[in-house]
Amino acid sequence: MINTDNLPNDLKSLESQIVELRLKMEDMEKKNPSNKLSMVVFSGDMDKILAAFVIATGAVAMGMEAVMFFTFWGTPVLRDKNKKPGQKDIMSKMFGAMLPKGTCEVKLSRMNMAGMGTAMMKSLMKKKNVASLEQMLEMAEELGVNIYVCEMSMDLMGFKREEMINYQNMTFCGVAKFLEEAKDSRIQLFI
Amino acid sequence: MINTDNLPNDLKSLESQIVELRLKMEDMEKKNPSNKLSMVVFSGDMDKILAAFVIATGAVAMGMEAVMFFTFWGTPVLRDKNKKPGQKDIMSKMFGAMLPKGTCEVKLSRMNMAGMGTAMMKSLMKKKNVASLEQMLEMAEELGVNIYVCEMSMDLMGFKREEMINYQNMTFCGVAKFLEEAKDSRIQLFI
Amino acid sequence: MINTDNLPNDLKSLESQIVELRLKMEDMEKKNPSNKLSMVVFSGDMDKILAAFVIATGAVAMGMEAVMFFTFWGTPVLRDKNKKPGQKDIMSKMFGAMLPKGTCEVKLSRMNMAGMGTAMMKSLMKKKNVASLEQMLEMAEELGVNIYVCEMSMDLMGFKREEMINYQNMTFCGVAKFLEEAKDSRIQLFI
């Protein structure tokens, strides 16, 4: 005859092992990155910003979340050309004047040729049905792409929040916020 | 005496918990990225393309899969200088003429100095036994590095498939394909 | 009455299933990336290097490990302006003279304007309490950011180890070492 004396104890041991496994698994699951794409948009070049938006909107179209962290030369691209900032010191005025004001003023990173190359590219994009940066930005807003704007860059270049475009999911934040998102993302890029 | 009345039920409960854990784990395993590297090669600069190939071939040498997605200025680098495209409109002809035709025409991103810096770098690479871009491309093909070419860029710049180099694992595709690969990769870079 | 004849065998089967799950889970855990950030610092531009250090030190401040792999134009930035290399061939001498010697000689990627833009940015950074590159480097060292220097780049540009700054966690290595770190990282960037 089979001895079943130890069975209840064995069962309890098994049960506690299962509980332990489950906790470990939940812990691992929490650490798993979300179905998200995070990118730093450092560049202020038309071509790179176009690539950034194509990637971000493409990701959302695929069911991913997308986060764009605009910093340094990327920041002025989010200015609204029709908005006027209030009082500024001389340095901020100089930066303000020298940097592109919004998506329509950005230039190609190469072959700009005093603006001719950029104009050529814009006309080509129209002809080939590639969305312009303005359309991309609209699309991104509709699709719910999150735009973060680097506060340090805003401060350095003397930009004010009231100069920036209206965009639903726009947040002003620091690098820590970006890193948090990036850590929780399946894809991270620096553009 | 120990009461064993509930044992069979307890066992069934444990078994179903184990099944549940197993399914959860298989699900997590499926979501885990593959041992793969995905990169966007946006740049058309000799130095950056060299870096891209060093990283891609290095990854394969380490047992990883490698995917290079050539877009924008990276695209013309994959043209074959000995192949002639058919009829082209004027814009495409202009782009075709202004952009480097193949790996041997690309330039350094800085210190090009009217080609002198690039020539200097090429001679240095030879002297120091660093593979040239042409050799890198060959090595990448042999190692099975996957090259994806961005169809939107091809279209924008008016490049035709018959102009491109012969490369075994070359696919023409869109950004969605890249994102799929990147999502499933342990390393992603934008170069 | 309940039949308990098969109980011991059932228990053993459950136990072996649990062991199997545990092994699988440990295997998955080993493959999970560490709480680490790895970046390639390819660029030698002041603004990009600043961004790289802001990100790296920010990551460590958040409890992550950080690895910076300096390659190509990033390499000369790690030279110590007060150290003199020994004998060099003519090519190495040329590179040595043309490339920035240390963090204080790097320039903005745009709006350098013969050094005026870079000077303006430096004064702005001071005014806005943004750490200079020199301070960033110090902070990185204190925080334990790992700096890897690409041996191929050192060799190509003719830099010698004795020319480089003193930095506690500095290692000279190849691309394989970077890939190993990147594979095991939650965030990877190419700057």
Coordinates of C-alpha atoms in Angstrom, one line a residue:
Chain A
M1 CA 0.0 0.0 0.0
I2 CA 1.1 3.5 -0.8
N3 CA 2.1 5.7 2.1
T4 CA 0.2 9.0 1.9
D5 CA 1.4 10.4 5.2
N6 CA 3.5 13.1 3.8
L7 CA 1.2 14.2 1.0
P8 CA -0.4 17.2 2.7
N9 CA 3.0 18.6 3.5
D10 CA 4.3 17.9 0.0
L11 CA 1.3 19.7 -1.4
K12 CA 1.9 22.7 0.8
S13 CA 5.5 22.8 -0.4
L14 CA 4.4 22.7 -4.0
E15 CA 1.9 25.4 -3.5
S16 CA 4.4 27.7 -1.9
Q17 CA 6.8 27.1 -4.8
I18 CA 4.1 28.0 -7.2
V19 CA 3.3 31.2 -5.3
E20 CA 7.0 32.1 -5.4
L21 CA 7.2 31.5 -9.1
R22 CA 4.1 33.6 -9.7
L23 CA 5.6 36.6 -7.7
K24 CA 8.9 36.3 -9.6
M25 CA 7.0 36.3 -12.9
E26 CA 4.9 39.3 -12.0
D27 CA 8.1 41.1 -11.0
M28 CA 9.6 40.3 -14.4
E29 CA 6.5 41.4 -16.2
K30 CA 6.6 44.7 -14.5
K31 CA 10.2 45.2 -15.7
N32 CA 9.4 44.4 -19.3
P33 CA 9.3 47.4 -21.5
S34 CA 6.0 48.6 -22.8
N35 CA 5.1 48.6 -26.5
K36 CA 6.5 52.1 -26.8
L37 CA 9.0 54.0 -28.9
S38 CA 11.0 56.9 -27.3
M39 CA 13.2 59.2 -29.3
V40 CA 15.3 62.3 -28.6
V41 CA 14.8 64.8 -31.4
F42 CA 18.1 66.8 -31.0
S43 CA 18.4 67.8 -34.6
G44 CA 16.8 70.9 -36.1
D45 CA 17.3 69.7 -39.7
M46 CA 14.3 69.3 -41.9
D47 CA 15.2 65.9 -43.1
K48 CA 15.9 64.4 -39.7
I49 CA 12.7 65.9 -38.2
L50 CA 10.8 64.4 -41.1
A51 CA 12.4 61.0 -40.4
A52 CA 11.5 61.4 -36.7
F53 CA 7.9 62.1 -37.5
V54 CA 7.6 59.3 -40.1
I55 CA 9.0 56.9 -37.4
A56 CA 6.8 58.2 -34.6
T57 CA 3.5 58.2 -36.6
G58 CA 4.4 54.9 -38.1
A59 CA 4.9 53.4 -34.7
V60 CA 1.5 54.7 -33.5
A61 CA -0.1 53.3 -36.7
M62 CA 1.3 49.9 -35.6
G63 CA -0.3 50.1 -32.3
M64 CA 2.7 51.4 -30.3
E65 CA 2.9 54.4 -28.1
A66 CA 5.3 57.1 -29.2
V67 CA 7.2 59.7 -27.3
M68 CA 9.3 62.5 -28.9
F69 CA 11.6 64.4 -26.6
F70 CA 12.6 67.7 -28.4
T71 CA 15.9 69.1 -27.2
F72 CA 18.5 71.6 -28.3
W73 CA 18.1 72.4 -32.1
G74 CA 14.8 70.5 -32.1
T75 CA 13.2 72.9 -29.7
P76 CA 12.9 76.0 -32.0
V77 CA 11.0 73.8 -34.5
L78 CA 8.1 73.7 -32.1
R79 CA 7.7 77.5 -32.0
D80 CA 4.6 79.0 -33.5
K81 CA 5.5 81.6 -36.1
N82 CA 2.4 83.6 -35.4
K83 CA 2.9 83.9 -31.7
K84 CA 5.0 86.7 -30.2
P85 CA 6.9 86.2 -27.0
G86 CA 6.9 88.9 -24.4
Q87 CA 10.0 90.7 -23.2
K88 CA 13.3 89.0 -23.7
D89 CA 16.9 89.8 -22.9
I90 CA 19.3 90.4 -25.8
M91 CA 20.8 86.9 -25.9
S92 CA 17.4 85.3 -26.1
K93 CA 16.4 87.8 -28.8
M94 CA 19.5 86.8 -30.8
F95 CA 18.8 83.1 -30.5
G96 CA 15.2 83.8 -31.3
A97 CA 16.1 85.5 -34.5
M98 CA 18.8 83.1 -35.7
L99 CA 16.9 79.9 -35.2
P100 CA 14.1 78.6 -37.3
K101 CA 10.7 79.6 -36.2
G102 CA 8.5 76.6 -36.6
T103 CA 8.5 73.7 -39.0
C104 CA 8.3 75.8 -42.2
E105 CA 11.7 77.4 -41.6
V106 CA 13.8 74.3 -41.1
K107 CA 16.4 73.4 -43.7
L108 CA 18.0 70.2 -45.1
S109 CA 21.1 69.0 -43.2
R110 CA 22.9 68.8 -46.6
M111 CA 22.3 70.1 -50.1
N112 CA 20.5 73.1 -48.6
M113 CA 22.3 75.3 -51.3
A114 CA 21.1 78.6 -49.9
G115 CA 17.6 77.2 -49.5
M116 CA 17.3 75.9 -53.1
G117 CA 17.8 72.3 -52.1
T118 CA 15.3 72.6 -49.3
A119 CA 12.7 74.1 -51.6
M120 CA 13.4 71.4 -54.1
M121 CA 12.8 68.7 -51.5
K122 CA 9.6 70.4 -50.4
S123 CA 8.2 70.4 -53.9
L124 CA 9.3 66.8 -54.4
M125 CA 7.6 65.7 -51.2
K126 CA 4.4 67.4 -52.4
K127 CA 4.6 65.7 -55.8
K128 CA 5.4 62.3 -54.3
N129 CA 2.6 62.6 -51.7
V130 CA 4.9 62.7 -48.7
A131 CA 3.3 64.7 -45.9
S132 CA 5.0 68.0 -45.1
L133 CA 6.3 68.7 -41.6
E134 CA 3.2 70.7 -40.9
Q135 CA 1.0 67.8 -41.9
M136 CA 3.1 65.4 -40.0
L137 CA 2.8 67.5 -36.9
E138 CA -1.0 67.5 -37.3
M139 CA -1.1 63.8 -37.9
A140 CA 1.1 63.2 -34.8
E141 CA -1.3 65.2 -32.7
E142 CA -4.3 63.3 -34.0
L143 CA -2.6 60.0 -33.5
G144 CA -1.7 61.0 -29.9
V145 CA 2.1 61.1 -30.3
N146 CA 3.5 62.6 -27.0
I147 CA 5.7 65.5 -27.4
Y148 CA 8.1 66.4 -24.5
V149 CA 10.0 69.6 -24.7
C150 CA 13.3 69.9 -22.9
E151 CA 13.1 72.6 -20.3
M152 CA 16.9 73.1 -20.1
S153 CA 17.0 73.8 -23.9
M154 CA 14.0 76.2 -23.6
D155 CA 15.9 78.0 -20.8
L156 CA 19.2 78.1 -22.6
M157 CA 17.8 79.5 -25.8
G158 CA 15.5 81.8 -24.0
F159 CA 12.2 80.4 -25.4
K160 CA 9.0 80.9 -23.5
R161 CA 6.1 78.5 -23.3
E162 CA 3.8 81.0 -24.9
E163 CA 5.9 81.0 -28.0
M164 CA 5.3 77.3 -28.7
I165 CA 2.7 75.7 -30.9
N166 CA -0.6 74.5 -29.5
Y167 CA -0.3 70.7 -29.3
Q168 CA -2.5 68.6 -27.2
N169 CA 0.0 66.1 -25.8
M170 CA 2.8 68.5 -25.1
T171 CA 4.7 68.4 -21.8
F172 CA 7.7 70.5 -20.6
C173 CA 10.1 68.4 -18.7
G174 CA 13.7 67.4 -18.0
V175 CA 15.9 64.6 -19.0
A176 CA 14.8 62.4 -16.1
K177 CA 11.3 62.2 -17.6
F178 CA 12.7 61.1 -20.9
L179 CA 14.9 58.5 -19.4
E180 CA 11.9 57.0 -17.5
E181 CA 10.0 56.7 -20.8
A182 CA 13.0 55.4 -22.7
K183 CA 13.7 52.7 -20.0
D184 CA 10.1 51.5 -20.4
S185 CA 10.3 51.5 -24.3
R186 CA 11.0 48.7 -26.8
I187 CA 12.7 51.2 -29.2
Q188 CA 14.9 54.2 -28.4
L189 CA 16.5 56.5 -30.9
F190 CA 18.6 59.7 -30.8
I191 CA 17.9 61.7 -33.9
Chain B
M1 CA -4.5 10.3 11.1
I2 CA -4.0 12.7 8.3
N3 CA -7.1 13.6 6.3
T4 CA -6.5 13.1 2.6
D5 CA -10.0 13.7 1.4
N6 CA -9.2 17.0 -0.3
L7 CA -6.0 15.9 -1.9
P8 CA -7.2 15.1 -5.4
N9 CA -8.9 18.5 -5.6
D10 CA -5.9 20.3 -4.3
L11 CA -3.8 18.6 -6.9
K12 CA -6.0 19.6 -9.7
S13 CA -5.9 23.2 -8.4
L14 CA -2.1 23.1 -8.3
E15 CA -2.0 21.7 -11.8
S16 CA -4.2 24.3 -13.2
Q17 CA -2.0 27.0 -11.6
I18 CA 1.0 25.5 -13.2
V19 CA -0.6 25.5 -16.6
E20 CA -1.5 29.1 -16.1
L21 CA 2.0 30.1 -15.2
R22 CA 3.4 28.2 -18.1
L23 CA 1.1 30.0 -20.6
K24 CA 2.0 33.4 -19.0
M25 CA 5.7 32.5 -19.3
E26 CA 5.4 31.5 -23.0
D27 CA 3.6 34.7 -23.6
M28 CA 6.4 36.7 -22.0
E29 CA 9.0 34.7 -23.9
K30 CA 7.3 35.6 -27.2
K31 CA 7.5 39.3 -26.3
N32 CA 11.2 39.1 -25.5
P33 CA 13.3 40.7 -28.1
S34 CA 15.5 38.5 -30.3
N35 CA 19.3 38.6 -30.2
K36 CA 19.2 41.2 -33.0
L37 CA 20.5 44.7 -33.7
S38 CA 18.5 47.1 -35.9
M39 CA 19.8 50.4 -37.1
V40 CA 18.6 53.2 -39.3
V41 CA 21.3 54.4 -41.6
F42 CA 20.1 57.9 -42.3
S43 CA 23.5 59.5 -42.8
G44 CA 25.4 59.5 -46.1
D45 CA 28.7 60.4 -44.4
M46 CA 31.6 58.1 -44.9
D47 CA 32.6 58.1 -41.3
K48 CA 29.1 57.3 -40.0
I49 CA 28.5 54.6 -42.6
L50 CA 31.8 53.1 -41.6
A51 CA 30.7 53.1 -38.0
A52 CA 27.4 51.5 -39.0
F53 CA 29.1 48.7 -40.8
V54 CA 31.7 48.1 -38.1
I55 CA 28.8 47.8 -35.6
A56 CA 26.6 45.6 -37.8
T57 CA 29.4 43.2 -38.8
G58 CA 30.6 43.2 -35.2
A59 CA 27.2 42.2 -34.1
V60 CA 27.0 39.3 -36.5
A61 CA 30.4 38.2 -35.5
M62 CA 29.1 38.0 -31.9
G63 CA 26.2 35.7 -33.0
M64 CA 23.6 38.4 -33.3
E65 CA 21.3 39.1 -36.3
A66 CA 21.8 42.5 -37.9
V67 CA 19.4 44.7 -39.8
M68 CA 20.4 48.0 -41.5
F69 CA 17.6 50.2 -42.7
F70 CA 19.0 52.7 -45.3
T71 CA 17.0 55.8 -45.6
F72 CA 17.4 59.4 -46.9
W73 CA 21.1 60.2 -47.4
G74 CA 22.0 56.6 -46.7
T75 CA 20.2 55.4 -49.8
P76 CA 22.5 56.8 -52.6
V77 CA 25.4 55.0 -51.0
L78 CA 23.9 51.7 -52.1
R79 CA 23.8 52.7 -55.8
D80 CA 26.1 50.8 -58.1
K81 CA 28.3 53.3 -60.0
N82 CA 28.5 50.9 -63.0
K83 CA 24.8 50.6 -63.4
K84 CA 22.8 53.0 -65.5
P85 CA 19.2 53.8 -64.6
G86 CA 16.6 54.1 -67.4
Q87 CA 14.7 57.3 -68.2
K88 CA 14.3 59.8 -65.4
D89 CA 12.6 63.1 -64.9
I90 CA 14.7 66.2 -64.4
M91 CA 14.4 66.3 -60.6
S92 CA 15.6 62.7 -60.3
K93 CA 18.4 63.4 -62.7
M94 CA 19.6 66.3 -60.5
F95 CA 19.4 64.3 -57.4
G96 CA 21.2 61.5 -59.1
A97 CA 24.0 63.7 -60.2
M98 CA 24.4 65.6 -56.9
L99 CA 24.4 62.6 -54.5
P100 CA 27.3 60.2 -54.1
K101 CA 27.0 57.2 -56.4
G102 CA 28.1 54.3 -54.2
T103 CA 30.4 53.8 -51.3
C104 CA 33.5 55.1 -53.0
E105 CA 32.0 58.6 -53.4
V106 CA 31.0 59.3 -49.9
K107 CA 32.8 62.0 -47.8
L108 CA 33.7 62.6 -44.2
S109 CA 31.1 64.5 -42.2
R110 CA 33.9 66.9 -41.0
M111 CA 37.4 67.7 -42.2
N112 CA 36.5 66.8 -45.7
M113 CA 38.5 69.8 -46.9
A114 CA 37.5 69.5 -50.5
G115 CA 38.1 65.8 -50.5
M116 CA 41.6 65.9 -49.0
G117 CA 40.5 64.9 -45.6
T118 CA 38.5 62.0 -47.0
A119 CA 41.4 60.8 -49.1
M120 CA 43.7 61.1 -46.1
M121 CA 41.3 59.0 -44.0
K122 CA 41.1 56.4 -46.8
S123 CA 44.8 56.1 -46.9
L124 CA 45.0 55.9 -43.2
M125 CA 42.4 53.1 -43.1
K126 CA 44.4 51.1 -45.6
K127 CA 47.6 51.6 -43.6
K128 CA 46.0 50.6 -40.3
N129 CA 44.2 47.6 -41.8
V130 CA 40.7 49.0 -41.3
A131 CA 38.4 47.6 -44.0
S132 CA 37.2 50.1 -46.6
L133 CA 33.5 50.7 -47.1
E134 CA 33.6 48.4 -50.2
Q135 CA 35.2 45.6 -48.2
M136 CA 32.8 46.2 -45.3
L137 CA 29.8 45.9 -47.7
E138 CA 31.2 42.6 -49.0
M139 CA 31.9 41.4 -45.5
A140 CA 28.4 42.3 -44.5
E141 CA 26.9 40.4 -47.4
E142 CA 29.0 37.3 -46.5
L143 CA 28.0 37.5 -42.9
G144 CA 24.4 37.8 -43.8
V145 CA 23.7 41.3 -42.6
N146 CA 20.2 42.3 -43.8
I147 CA 19.9 45.5 -45.7
Y148 CA 16.6 47.2 -46.0
V149 CA 16.2 50.1 -48.3
C150 CA 13.5 52.8 -47.6
E151 CA 11.1 52.9 -50.4
M152 CA 9.9 56.4 -49.6
S153 CA 13.5 57.7 -49.9
M154 CA 14.0 55.8 -53.2
D155 CA 10.9 57.5 -54.5
L156 CA 11.7 61.0 -53.2
M157 CA 15.2 60.9 -54.7
G158 CA 14.0 59.2 -57.9
F159 CA 16.3 56.2 -57.5
K160 CA 15.3 53.0 -59.3
R161 CA 15.9 49.5 -58.1
E162 CA 18.0 48.6 -61.1
E163 CA 20.5 51.3 -60.0
M164 CA 21.2 49.6 -56.7
I165 CA 24.1 47.3 -56.0
N166 CA 23.7 43.6 -56.1
Y167 CA 23.4 42.4 -52.5
Q168 CA 21.9 39.1 -51.4
N169 CA 19.9 40.1 -48.4
M170 CA 18.5 43.4 -49.7
T171 CA 14.8 44.2 -49.3
F172 CA 12.9 47.3 -50.4
C173 CA 10.4 48.3 -47.7
G174 CA 8.8 51.0 -45.6
V175 CA 9.2 52.2 -42.1
A176 CA 6.7 49.7 -40.7
K177 CA 9.0 46.9 -41.6
F178 CA 11.9 48.6 -39.8
L179 CA 9.8 49.2 -36.7
E180 CA 8.8 45.6 -36.6
E181 CA 12.4 44.5 -36.6
A182 CA 13.5 47.2 -34.1
K183 CA 10.7 46.2 -31.7
D184 CA 12.1 42.7 -31.8
S185 CA 15.7 43.8 -31.3
R186 CA 17.9 44.1 -28.3
I187 CA 19.8 47.0 -29.7
Q188 CA 18.5 49.9 -31.9
L189 CA 20.5 52.8 -33.2
F190 CA 19.8 55.8 -35.5
I191 CA 23.0 56.7 -37.3
Chain C
M1 CA -14.2 6.8 -1.0
I2 CA -11.5 8.8 -2.8
N3 CA -8.8 6.9 -4.6
T4 CA -5.4 8.2 -3.6
D5 CA -3.3 5.5 -5.3
N6 CA -1.9 7.9 -8.0
L7 CA -1.3 10.8 -5.7
P8 CA 2.5 10.3 -5.1
N9 CA 3.1 10.0 -8.9
D10 CA 0.9 13.1 -9.6
L11 CA 2.9 15.0 -7.0
K12 CA 6.2 14.0 -8.6
S13 CA 4.9 15.1 -12.0
L14 CA 3.8 18.5 -10.6
E15 CA 7.1 18.9 -8.9
S16 CA 9.1 18.3 -12.0
Q17 CA 6.9 20.7 -13.9
I18 CA 7.6 23.4 -11.3
V19 CA 11.3 22.7 -11.5
E20 CA 11.1 23.1 -15.3
L21 CA 9.2 26.4 -15.0
R22 CA 11.8 27.7 -12.5
L23 CA 14.7 26.9 -14.8
K24 CA 12.9 28.5 -17.8
M25 CA 12.3 31.6 -15.7
E26 CA 15.9 31.9 -14.5
D27 CA 16.9 31.6 -18.1
M28 CA 14.6 34.4 -19.1
E29 CA 15.8 36.5 -16.2
K30 CA 19.4 36.1 -17.3
K31 CA 18.5 37.4 -20.8
N32 CA 16.7 40.4 -19.4
P33 CA 18.7 43.6 -19.9
S34 CA 20.2 45.3 -16.9
N35 CA 19.1 48.7 -15.6
K36 CA 21.8 50.3 -17.8
L37 CA 22.2 52.9 -20.5
S38 CA 24.7 52.5 -23.3
M39 CA 25.6 55.1 -25.8
V40 CA 28.0 55.6 -28.7
V41 CA 29.5 59.1 -28.6
F42 CA 30.5 59.4 -32.3
S43 CA 30.1 63.1 -32.6
G44 CA 32.7 65.7 -31.6
D45 CA 30.3 68.6 -31.4
M46 CA 30.0 70.5 -28.2
D47 CA 26.2 70.4 -28.2
K48 CA 25.9 66.7 -28.8
I49 CA 28.6 65.8 -26.2
L50 CA 26.8 68.0 -23.8
A51 CA 23.6 66.1 -24.5
A52 CA 25.4 62.8 -24.1
F53 CA 26.7 63.8 -20.6
V54 CA 23.4 65.2 -19.5
I55 CA 21.8 61.9 -20.4
A56 CA 24.5 59.7 -18.9
T57 CA 24.7 61.6 -15.6
G58 CA 20.9 61.8 -15.5
A59 CA 20.7 58.1 -15.9
V60 CA 23.1 57.4 -13.0
A61 CA 21.2 59.9 -10.9
M62 CA 18.2 57.7 -11.5
G63 CA 20.0 54.7 -10.3
M64 CA 21.0 53.3 -13.7
E65 CA 24.4 52.3 -14.8
A66 CA 25.8 54.3 -17.7
V67 CA 28.3 53.4 -20.4
M68 CA 29.7 55.9 -22.9
F69 CA 31.6 54.5 -25.9
F70 CA 33.7 57.3 -27.4
T71 CA 34.5 56.7 -31.0
F72 CA 35.7 58.6 -34.1
W73 CA 35.2 62.4 -33.6
G74 CA 34.3 61.8 -30.0
T75 CA 37.8 60.4 -29.2
P76 CA 39.8 63.7 -29.4
V77 CA 37.5 65.3 -26.9
L78 CA 39.0 63.0 -24.3
R79 CA 42.5 64.2 -24.8
D80 CA 44.2 66.1 -22.1
K81 CA 45.4 69.5 -23.4
N82 CA 48.2 69.5 -20.9
K83 CA 49.7 66.2 -21.9
K84 CA 52.2 65.8 -24.6
P85 CA 52.3 62.6 -26.7
G86 CA 55.6 61.2 -27.6
Q87 CA 56.9 60.7 -31.1
K88 CA 54.3 60.6 -33.9
D89 CA 54.3 60.1 -37.6
I90 CA 53.3 63.0 -39.8
M91 CA 49.7 61.9 -40.4
S92 CA 49.1 61.5 -36.6
K93 CA 50.6 64.9 -36.1
M94 CA 48.2 66.4 -38.6
F95 CA 45.2 64.8 -37.0
G96 CA 46.4 65.8 -33.6
A97 CA 46.7 69.4 -34.7
M98 CA 43.4 69.6 -36.5
L99 CA 41.1 68.0 -34.0
P100 CA 40.0 69.6 -30.8
K101 CA 42.2 68.8 -27.8
G102 CA 39.9 68.2 -25.0
T103 CA 36.4 69.4 -24.0
C104 CA 37.3 73.1 -24.0
E105 CA 38.1 73.1 -27.7
V106 CA 34.9 71.5 -29.1
K107 CA 32.5 73.6 -31.2
L108 CA 28.7 73.8 -31.7
S109 CA 27.4 71.6 -34.6
R110 CA 25.6 74.7 -36.0
M111 CA 25.8 78.4 -35.4
N112 CA 29.5 78.1 -34.5
M113 CA 30.0 81.4 -36.5
A114 CA 33.8 81.3 -36.3
G115 CA 33.6 80.5 -32.6
M116 CA 31.3 83.3 -31.7
G117 CA 28.2 81.1 -31.4
T118 CA 30.1 78.5 -29.3
A119 CA 31.4 81.3 -27.0
M120 CA 27.9 82.7 -26.7
M121 CA 26.6 79.2 -25.8
K122 CA 29.3 78.8 -23.1
S123 CA 28.4 82.1 -21.5
L124 CA 24.7 81.3 -21.6
M125 CA 25.3 77.9 -20.0
K126 CA 27.2 79.6 -17.2
K127 CA 24.5 82.2 -16.7
K128 CA 21.8 79.5 -16.7
N129 CA 23.7 77.3 -14.4
V130 CA 24.1 74.5 -16.9
A131 CA 27.3 72.6 -16.1
S132 CA 30.2 73.1 -18.6
L133 CA 31.6 70.1 -20.4
E134 CA 34.6 70.1 -18.0
Q135 CA 32.2 70.0 -15.0
M136 CA 30.1 67.4 -16.7
L137 CA 33.2 65.2 -17.2
E138 CA 34.1 65.6 -13.5
M139 CA 30.5 64.8 -12.4
A140 CA 30.5 61.8 -14.7
E141 CA 33.6 60.5 -13.1
E142 CA 32.3 61.1 -9.6
L143 CA 29.0 59.4 -10.4
G144 CA 30.9 56.4 -11.9
V145 CA 29.9 56.7 -15.5
N146 CA 31.9 54.2 -17.5
I147 CA 33.9 55.6 -20.4
Y148 CA 35.0 53.3 -23.1
V149 CA 37.4 54.6 -25.8
C150 CA 37.3 52.9 -29.2
E151 CA 40.8 51.5 -30.0
M152 CA 40.2 51.5 -33.7
S153 CA 39.6 55.3 -33.6
M154 CA 42.6 55.9 -31.4
D155 CA 44.7 53.9 -33.9
L156 CA 43.2 55.6 -37.0
M157 CA 43.8 59.1 -35.6
G158 CA 47.2 58.3 -34.1
F159 CA 46.2 59.1 -30.5
K160 CA 48.2 57.5 -27.7
R161 CA 46.9 56.5 -24.4
E162 CA 49.2 58.8 -22.6
E163 CA 47.5 61.8 -24.3
M164 CA 44.1 61.0 -22.8
I165 CA 42.7 62.6 -19.7
N166 CA 42.9 60.9 -16.3
Y167 CA 39.5 59.3 -15.7
Q168 CA 38.9 56.6 -13.2
N169 CA 36.5 54.3 -15.2
M170 CA 38.1 54.6 -18.6
T171 CA 38.7 51.5 -20.6
F172 CA 40.2 51.1 -24.1
C173 CA 38.3 48.6 -26.1
G174 CA 36.7 47.5 -29.4
V175 CA 33.2 47.5 -30.8
A176 CA 32.5 44.0 -29.4
K177 CA 32.8 45.3 -25.8
F178 CA 30.3 48.0 -26.6
L179 CA 27.8 45.6 -28.2
E180 CA 28.0 43.4 -25.2
E181 CA 27.1 46.3 -22.9
A182 CA 24.4 47.6 -25.3
K183 CA 22.8 44.1 -25.5
D184 CA 22.5 44.1 -21.8
S185 CA 21.1 47.6 -21.6
R186 CA 17.6 49.0 -21.4
I187 CA 18.5 52.1 -23.4
Q188 CA 20.9 52.5 -26.3
L189 CA 21.7 55.6 -28.2
F190 CA 24.0 56.7 -31.0
I191 CA 25.0 60.3 -30.6

